CSV table of C-alpha atoms in Angstrom, one decimal:
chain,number,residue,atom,x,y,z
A,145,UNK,CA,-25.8,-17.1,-6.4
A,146,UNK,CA,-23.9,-19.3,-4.1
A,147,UNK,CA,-22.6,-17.7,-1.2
A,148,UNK,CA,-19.0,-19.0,-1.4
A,149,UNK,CA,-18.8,-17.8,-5.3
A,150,UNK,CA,-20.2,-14.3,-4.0
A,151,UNK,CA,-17.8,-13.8,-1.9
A,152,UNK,CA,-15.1,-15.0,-4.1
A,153,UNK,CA,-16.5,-12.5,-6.5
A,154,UNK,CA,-16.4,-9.6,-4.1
A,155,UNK,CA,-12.9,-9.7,-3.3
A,156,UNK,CA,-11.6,-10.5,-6.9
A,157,UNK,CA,-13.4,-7.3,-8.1
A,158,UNK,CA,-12.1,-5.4,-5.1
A,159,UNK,CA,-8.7,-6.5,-5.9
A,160,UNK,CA,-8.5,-5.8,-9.3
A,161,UNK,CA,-10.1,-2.1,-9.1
A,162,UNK,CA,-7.0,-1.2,-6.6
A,163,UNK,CA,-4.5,-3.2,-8.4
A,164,UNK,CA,-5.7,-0.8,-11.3
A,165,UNK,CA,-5.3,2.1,-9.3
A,166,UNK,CA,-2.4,1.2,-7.8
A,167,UNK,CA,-0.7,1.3,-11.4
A,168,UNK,CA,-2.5,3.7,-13.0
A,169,UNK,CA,-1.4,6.2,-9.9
A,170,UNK,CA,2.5,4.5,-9.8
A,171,UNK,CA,3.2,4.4,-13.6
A,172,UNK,CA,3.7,8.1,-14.0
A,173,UNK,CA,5.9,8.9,-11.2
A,174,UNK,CA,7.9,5.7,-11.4
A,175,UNK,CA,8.6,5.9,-14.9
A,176,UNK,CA,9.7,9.8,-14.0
A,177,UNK,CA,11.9,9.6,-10.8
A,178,UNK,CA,12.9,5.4,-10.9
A,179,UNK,CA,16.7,5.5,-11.2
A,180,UNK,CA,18.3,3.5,-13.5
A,181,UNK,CA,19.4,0.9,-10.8
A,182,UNK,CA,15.5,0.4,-9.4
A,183,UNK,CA,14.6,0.7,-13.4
A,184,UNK,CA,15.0,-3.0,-14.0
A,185,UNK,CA,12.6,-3.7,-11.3
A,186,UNK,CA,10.3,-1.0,-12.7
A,187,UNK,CA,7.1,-4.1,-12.9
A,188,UNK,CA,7.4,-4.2,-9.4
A,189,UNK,CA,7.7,-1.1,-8.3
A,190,UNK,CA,5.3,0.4,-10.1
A,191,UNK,CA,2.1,-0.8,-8.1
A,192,UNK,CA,4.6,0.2,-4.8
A,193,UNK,CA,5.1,3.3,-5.8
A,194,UNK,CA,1.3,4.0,-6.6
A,195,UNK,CA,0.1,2.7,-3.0
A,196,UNK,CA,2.5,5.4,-2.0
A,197,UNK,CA,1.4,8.4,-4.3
A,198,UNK,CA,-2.5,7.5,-3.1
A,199,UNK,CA,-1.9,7.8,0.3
A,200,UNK,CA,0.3,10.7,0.6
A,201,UNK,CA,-2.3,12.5,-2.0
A,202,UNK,CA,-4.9,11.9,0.1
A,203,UNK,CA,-3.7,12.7,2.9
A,204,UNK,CA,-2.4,16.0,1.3
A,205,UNK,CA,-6.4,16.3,-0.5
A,206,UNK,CA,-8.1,15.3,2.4
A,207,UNK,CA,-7.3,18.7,4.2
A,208,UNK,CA,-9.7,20.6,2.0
A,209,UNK,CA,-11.7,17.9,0.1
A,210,UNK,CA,-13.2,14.6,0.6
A,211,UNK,CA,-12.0,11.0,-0.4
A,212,UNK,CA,-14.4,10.9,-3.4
A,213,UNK,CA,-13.0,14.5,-4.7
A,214,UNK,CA,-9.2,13.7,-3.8
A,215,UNK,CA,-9.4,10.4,-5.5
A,216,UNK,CA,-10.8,11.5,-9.1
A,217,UNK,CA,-8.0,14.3,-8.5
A,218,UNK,CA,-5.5,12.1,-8.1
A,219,UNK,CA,-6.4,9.3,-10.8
A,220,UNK,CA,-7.2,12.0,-13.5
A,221,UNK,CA,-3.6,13.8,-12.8
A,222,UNK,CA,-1.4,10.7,-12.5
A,223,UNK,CA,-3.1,9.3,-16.1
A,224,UNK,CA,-2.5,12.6,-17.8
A,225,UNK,CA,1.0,12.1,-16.3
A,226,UNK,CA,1.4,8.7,-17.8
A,227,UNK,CA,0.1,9.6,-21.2
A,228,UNK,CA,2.7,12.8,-21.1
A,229,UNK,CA,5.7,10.3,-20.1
A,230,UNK,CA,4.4,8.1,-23.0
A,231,UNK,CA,4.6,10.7,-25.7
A,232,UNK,CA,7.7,12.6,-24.6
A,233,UNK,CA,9.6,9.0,-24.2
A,234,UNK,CA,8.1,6.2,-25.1
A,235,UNK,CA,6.0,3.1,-23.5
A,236,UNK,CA,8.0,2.0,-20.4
A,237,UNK,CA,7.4,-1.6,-18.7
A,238,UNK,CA,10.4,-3.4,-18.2
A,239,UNK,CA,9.9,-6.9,-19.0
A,240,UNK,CA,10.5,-9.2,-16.0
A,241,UNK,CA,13.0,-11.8,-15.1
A,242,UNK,CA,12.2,-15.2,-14.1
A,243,UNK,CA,13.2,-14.3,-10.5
A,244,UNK,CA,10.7,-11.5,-10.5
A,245,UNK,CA,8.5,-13.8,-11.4
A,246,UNK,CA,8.9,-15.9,-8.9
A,247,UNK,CA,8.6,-12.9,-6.1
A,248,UNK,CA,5.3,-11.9,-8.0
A,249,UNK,CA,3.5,-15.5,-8.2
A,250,UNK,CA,4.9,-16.1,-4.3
A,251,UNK,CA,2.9,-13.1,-4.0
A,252,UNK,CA,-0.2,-14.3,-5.6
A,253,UNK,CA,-0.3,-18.1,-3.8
A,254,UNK,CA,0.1,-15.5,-0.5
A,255,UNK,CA,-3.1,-13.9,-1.5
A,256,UNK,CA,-4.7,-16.8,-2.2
A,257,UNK,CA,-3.9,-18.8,0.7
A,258,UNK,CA,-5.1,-15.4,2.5
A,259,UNK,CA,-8.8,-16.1,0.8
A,260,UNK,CA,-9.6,-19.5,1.0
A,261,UNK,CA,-10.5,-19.5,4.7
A,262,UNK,CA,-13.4,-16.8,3.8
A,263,UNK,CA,-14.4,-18.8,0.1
A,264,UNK,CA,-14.2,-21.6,3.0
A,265,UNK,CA,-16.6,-20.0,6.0
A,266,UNK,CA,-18.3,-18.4,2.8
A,267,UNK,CA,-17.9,-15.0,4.5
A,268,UNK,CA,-16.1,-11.4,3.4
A,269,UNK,CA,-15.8,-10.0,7.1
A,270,UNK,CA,-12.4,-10.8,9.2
A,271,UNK,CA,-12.1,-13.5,10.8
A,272,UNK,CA,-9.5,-13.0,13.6
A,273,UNK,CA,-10.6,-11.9,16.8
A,274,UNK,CA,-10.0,-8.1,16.5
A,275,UNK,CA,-11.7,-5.0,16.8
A,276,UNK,CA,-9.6,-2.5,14.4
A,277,UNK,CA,-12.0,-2.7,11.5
A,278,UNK,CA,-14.5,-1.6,13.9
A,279,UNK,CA,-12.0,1.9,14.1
A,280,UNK,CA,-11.4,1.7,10.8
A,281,UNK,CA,-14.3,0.6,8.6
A,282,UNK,CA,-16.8,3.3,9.8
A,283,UNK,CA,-13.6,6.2,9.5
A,284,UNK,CA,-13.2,5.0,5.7
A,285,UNK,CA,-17.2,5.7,5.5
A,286,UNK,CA,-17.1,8.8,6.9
A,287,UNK,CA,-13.6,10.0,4.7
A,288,UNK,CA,-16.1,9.1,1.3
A,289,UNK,CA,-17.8,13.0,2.5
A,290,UNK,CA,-15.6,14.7,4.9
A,291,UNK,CA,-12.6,16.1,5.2
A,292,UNK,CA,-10.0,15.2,7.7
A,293,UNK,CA,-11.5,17.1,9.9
A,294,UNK,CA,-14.9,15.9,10.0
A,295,UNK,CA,-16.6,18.9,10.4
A,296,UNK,CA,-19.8,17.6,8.7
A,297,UNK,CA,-19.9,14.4,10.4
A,298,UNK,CA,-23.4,14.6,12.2
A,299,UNK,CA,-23.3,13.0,15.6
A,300,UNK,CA,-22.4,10.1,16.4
A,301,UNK,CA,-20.4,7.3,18.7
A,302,UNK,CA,-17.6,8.1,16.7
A,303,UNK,CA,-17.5,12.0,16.1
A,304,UNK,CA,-16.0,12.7,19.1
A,305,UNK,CA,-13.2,10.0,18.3
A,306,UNK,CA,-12.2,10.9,14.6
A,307,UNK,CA,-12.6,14.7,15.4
A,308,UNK,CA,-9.6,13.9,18.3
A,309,UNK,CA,-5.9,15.1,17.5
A,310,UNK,CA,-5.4,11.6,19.5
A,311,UNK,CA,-7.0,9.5,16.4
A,312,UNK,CA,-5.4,11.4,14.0
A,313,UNK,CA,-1.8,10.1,15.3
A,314,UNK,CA,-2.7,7.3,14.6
A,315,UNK,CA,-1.9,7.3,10.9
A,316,UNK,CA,-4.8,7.0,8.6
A,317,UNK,CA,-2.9,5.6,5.4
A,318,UNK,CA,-5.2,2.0,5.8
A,319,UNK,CA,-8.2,3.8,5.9
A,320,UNK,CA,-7.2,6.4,2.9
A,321,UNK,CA,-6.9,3.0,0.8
A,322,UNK,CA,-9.9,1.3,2.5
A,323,UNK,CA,-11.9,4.5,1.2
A,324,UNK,CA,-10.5,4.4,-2.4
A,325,UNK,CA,-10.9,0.4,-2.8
A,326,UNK,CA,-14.4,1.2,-2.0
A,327,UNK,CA,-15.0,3.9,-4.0
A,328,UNK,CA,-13.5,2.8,-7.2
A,329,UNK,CA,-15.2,-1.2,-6.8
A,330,UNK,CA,-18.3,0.0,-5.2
A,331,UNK,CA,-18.4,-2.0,-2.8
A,332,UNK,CA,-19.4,-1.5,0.8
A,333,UNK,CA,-16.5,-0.7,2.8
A,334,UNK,CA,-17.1,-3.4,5.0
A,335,UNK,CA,-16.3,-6.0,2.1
A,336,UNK,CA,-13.3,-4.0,1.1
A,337,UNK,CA,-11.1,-4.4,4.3
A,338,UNK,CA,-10.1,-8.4,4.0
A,339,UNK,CA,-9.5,-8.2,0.3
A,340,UNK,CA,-7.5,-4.6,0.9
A,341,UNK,CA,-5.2,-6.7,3.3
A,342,UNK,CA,-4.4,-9.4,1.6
A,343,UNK,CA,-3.6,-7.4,-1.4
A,344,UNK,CA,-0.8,-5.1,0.7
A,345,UNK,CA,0.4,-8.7,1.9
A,346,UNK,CA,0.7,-10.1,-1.5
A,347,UNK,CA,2.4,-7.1,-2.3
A,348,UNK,CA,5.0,-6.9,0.3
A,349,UNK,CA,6.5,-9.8,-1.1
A,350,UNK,CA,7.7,-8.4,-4.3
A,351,UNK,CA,8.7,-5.5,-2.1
A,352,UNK,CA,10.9,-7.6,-0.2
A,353,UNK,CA,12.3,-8.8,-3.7
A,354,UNK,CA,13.3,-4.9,-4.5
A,355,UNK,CA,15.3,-4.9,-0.9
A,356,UNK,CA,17.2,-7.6,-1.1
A,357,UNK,CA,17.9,-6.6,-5.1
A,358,UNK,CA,18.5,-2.9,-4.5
A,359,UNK,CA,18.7,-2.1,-1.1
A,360,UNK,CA,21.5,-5.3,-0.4
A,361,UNK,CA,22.5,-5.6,-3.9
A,362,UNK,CA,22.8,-9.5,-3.6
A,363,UNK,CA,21.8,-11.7,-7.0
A,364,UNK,CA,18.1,-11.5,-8.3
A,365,UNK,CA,18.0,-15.4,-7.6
A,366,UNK,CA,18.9,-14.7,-4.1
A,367,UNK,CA,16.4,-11.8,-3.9
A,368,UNK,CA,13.7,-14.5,-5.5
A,369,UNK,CA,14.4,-17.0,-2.5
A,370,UNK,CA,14.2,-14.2,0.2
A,371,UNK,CA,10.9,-12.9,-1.3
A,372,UNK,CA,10.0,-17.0,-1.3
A,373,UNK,CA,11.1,-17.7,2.6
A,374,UNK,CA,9.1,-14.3,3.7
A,375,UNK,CA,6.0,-15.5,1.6
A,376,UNK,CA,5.8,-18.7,3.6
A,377,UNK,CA,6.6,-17.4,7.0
A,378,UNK,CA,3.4,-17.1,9.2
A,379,UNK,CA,3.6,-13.9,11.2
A,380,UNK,CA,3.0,-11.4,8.3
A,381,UNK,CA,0.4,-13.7,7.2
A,382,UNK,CA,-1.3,-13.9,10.9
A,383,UNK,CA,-1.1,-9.8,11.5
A,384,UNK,CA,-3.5,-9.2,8.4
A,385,UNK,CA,-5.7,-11.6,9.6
A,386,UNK,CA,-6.2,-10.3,12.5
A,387,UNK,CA,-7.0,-6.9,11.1
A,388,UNK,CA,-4.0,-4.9,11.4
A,389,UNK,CA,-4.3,-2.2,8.3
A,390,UNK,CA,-1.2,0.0,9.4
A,391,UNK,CA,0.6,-3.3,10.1
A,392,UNK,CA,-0.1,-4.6,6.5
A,393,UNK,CA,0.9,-0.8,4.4
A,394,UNK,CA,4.1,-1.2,6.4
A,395,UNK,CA,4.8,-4.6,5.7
A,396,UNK,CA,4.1,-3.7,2.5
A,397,UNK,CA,6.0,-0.2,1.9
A,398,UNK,CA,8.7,-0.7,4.5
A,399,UNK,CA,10.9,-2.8,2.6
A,400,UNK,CA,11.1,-0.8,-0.7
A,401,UNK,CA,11.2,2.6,1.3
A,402,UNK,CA,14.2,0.8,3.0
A,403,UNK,CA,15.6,-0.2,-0.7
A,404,UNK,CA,15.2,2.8,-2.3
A,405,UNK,CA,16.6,4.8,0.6
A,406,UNK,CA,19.8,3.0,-0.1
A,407,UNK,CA,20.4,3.5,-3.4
A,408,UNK,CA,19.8,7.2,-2.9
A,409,UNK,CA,22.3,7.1,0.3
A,410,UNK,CA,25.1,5.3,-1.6
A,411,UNK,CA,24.4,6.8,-5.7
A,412,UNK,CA,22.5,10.1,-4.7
A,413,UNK,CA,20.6,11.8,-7.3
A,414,UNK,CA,17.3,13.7,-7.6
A,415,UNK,CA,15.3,10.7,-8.5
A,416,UNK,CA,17.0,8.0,-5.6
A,417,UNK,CA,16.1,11.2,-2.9
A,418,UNK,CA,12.3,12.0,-4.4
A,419,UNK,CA,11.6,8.5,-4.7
A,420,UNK,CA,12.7,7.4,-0.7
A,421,UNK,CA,11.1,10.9,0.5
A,422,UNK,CA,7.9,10.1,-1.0
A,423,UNK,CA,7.2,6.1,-0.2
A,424,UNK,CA,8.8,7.5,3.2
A,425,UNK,CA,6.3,10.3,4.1
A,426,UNK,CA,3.3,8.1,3.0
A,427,UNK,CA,4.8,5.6,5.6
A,428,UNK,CA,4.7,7.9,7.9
A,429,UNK,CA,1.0,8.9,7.3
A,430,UNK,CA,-0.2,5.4,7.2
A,431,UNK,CA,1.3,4.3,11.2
A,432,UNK,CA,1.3,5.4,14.5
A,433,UNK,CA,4.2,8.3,15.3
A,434,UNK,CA,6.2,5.7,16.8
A,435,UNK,CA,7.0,4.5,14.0
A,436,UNK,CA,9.6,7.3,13.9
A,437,UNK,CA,11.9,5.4,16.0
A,438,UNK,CA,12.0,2.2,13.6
A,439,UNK,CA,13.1,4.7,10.7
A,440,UNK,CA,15.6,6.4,12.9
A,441,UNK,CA,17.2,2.5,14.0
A,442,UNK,CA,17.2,2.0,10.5
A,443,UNK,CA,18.7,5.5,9.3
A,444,UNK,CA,21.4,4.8,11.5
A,445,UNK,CA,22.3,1.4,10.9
A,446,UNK,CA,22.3,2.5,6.8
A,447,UNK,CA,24.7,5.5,7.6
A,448,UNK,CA,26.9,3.5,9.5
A,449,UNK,CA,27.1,0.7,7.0
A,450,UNK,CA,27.8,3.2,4.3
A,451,UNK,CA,30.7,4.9,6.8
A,452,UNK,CA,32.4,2.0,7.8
């Protein structure tokens, strides 16, 4: 098989096993706690709020069972979810507008813009000058067996590392996802980081679409051209590939968690509040503690808007 065609295949089966767990894992609890002002971009949100529910399960899972354990657990319970939600109400998938289609295909021309330089060099591995998949890669490996607290890692270079309270700081939301996209496609984890990357990239752009919607309440056609201007800027684009996993669940998270922490802070409600805490705490599994001070800049500047 040609090489550039195998590595085309690679990713495009990576892709689509965690796009397919990304809704299977989001339709259930979107479709339950999506108020009725985030249900029009339901579509959307759905695959959002999935990359949220796998990473805070995991990292809930992973404290008494492994990756491979934690994620049957978590696909078999948010399908039986899904199918109740579907016989108590109804099939629920709201049909998108053109302006959502927009932020979704900007998405997709991101993610394939992201590949051509590897269908190009006819190579899967990253090709920025970076060392984090060499902290990553080998940590999603070792999650596939082991609980977070790798007590049956056998030794190693990197047992003393992941077995550090130091490393664990760190945030391993990335490397949760890294585990499950290589899991689910069987595919050596190695081949799973690029495609895992672009995919959160693509992502964040319809996630920027729900902010500007939501979260600013401007006009979907507005929301479609900010989506579009972040799609062609460079520096998200640049950060995933150089390898930055935390960088890319942020970028694509962030904006949402942002979104749908506004609409609970202005309409309240049970769902608005469970939806935020959520996407929230599965930001704050996936990044370094720091990131703490970019939600509390943020909280502040939302509670003042809303005050003044």
């Amino acid at each position: 098989m040609p090489e550039m065609l195998a590595v085309g295949l690679e990713a495009t089966l990576v892709i689509f096993a965690l796009t397919t767990a990304f809704f299977i894992a989001g339709y259930g609890p979107a479709r339950l706690v999506t108020s009725k002002e985030l249900a029009g971009s339901g579509l959307l949100l759905i695959p959002l709020v999935g990359t949220a529910i796998l990473i805070l399960g995991s990292y809930l899972l992973n404290l008494f069972v492994d990756l491979r354990i934690a994620t049957a657990t978590l696909l078999t319970t948010t399908i039986g979810l899904a199918v109740w939600s579907v016989r108590r109400d109804g099939w629920w998938l709201p049909r998108p507008t053109t302006p959502q289609l927009v932020a979704l295909v900007a998405g997709f021309l991101v993610l394939a813009t992201a590949l051509l330089p590897h269908l190009h060099n006819r190579s899967g591995a990253m090709l920025g000058l970076n060392i984090d998949e060499d902290l990553y890669v080998p940590l999603a490996e070792a999650l596939k067996s082991n609980t977070v607290f790798m007590s049956d890692m056998l030794d190693g270079p990197f047992q003393s590392e992941y077995q550090g309270v130091v490393n664990r700081s760190r945030g391993w939301g990335f490397p949760y996802l890294l585990s499950i996209g290589s899991i689910l496609s069987t595919m050596p984890t190695f081949h799973v980081y690029a495609p895992l990357l672009y995919l959160l990239l693509a992502m964040s752009v319809p996630s920027v679409f729900v902010f500007a919607r939501s979260g600013l309440q401007v006009s979907e056609r507005t929301a479609a051209l900010a989506a579009v201007l972040y799609a062609i800027h460079g520096l998200p684009l640049w950060f995933v590939s150089m390898g930055f996993g935390p960088h890319a669940v942020s970028f694509a998270l962030f904006p949402v968690a942002a979104a749908v922490g506004v609409v609970a802070l202005r309409d309240g409600g049970w769902r608005s509040l469970a939806l935020s805490s959520a996407i929230s705490a599965a930001l704050l599994v996936s990044y370094f503690w720091a990131i703490l001070a970019v939600y509390l800049v943020v909280a502040i500047a939302l509670v003042a808007s809303l005050l003044l």
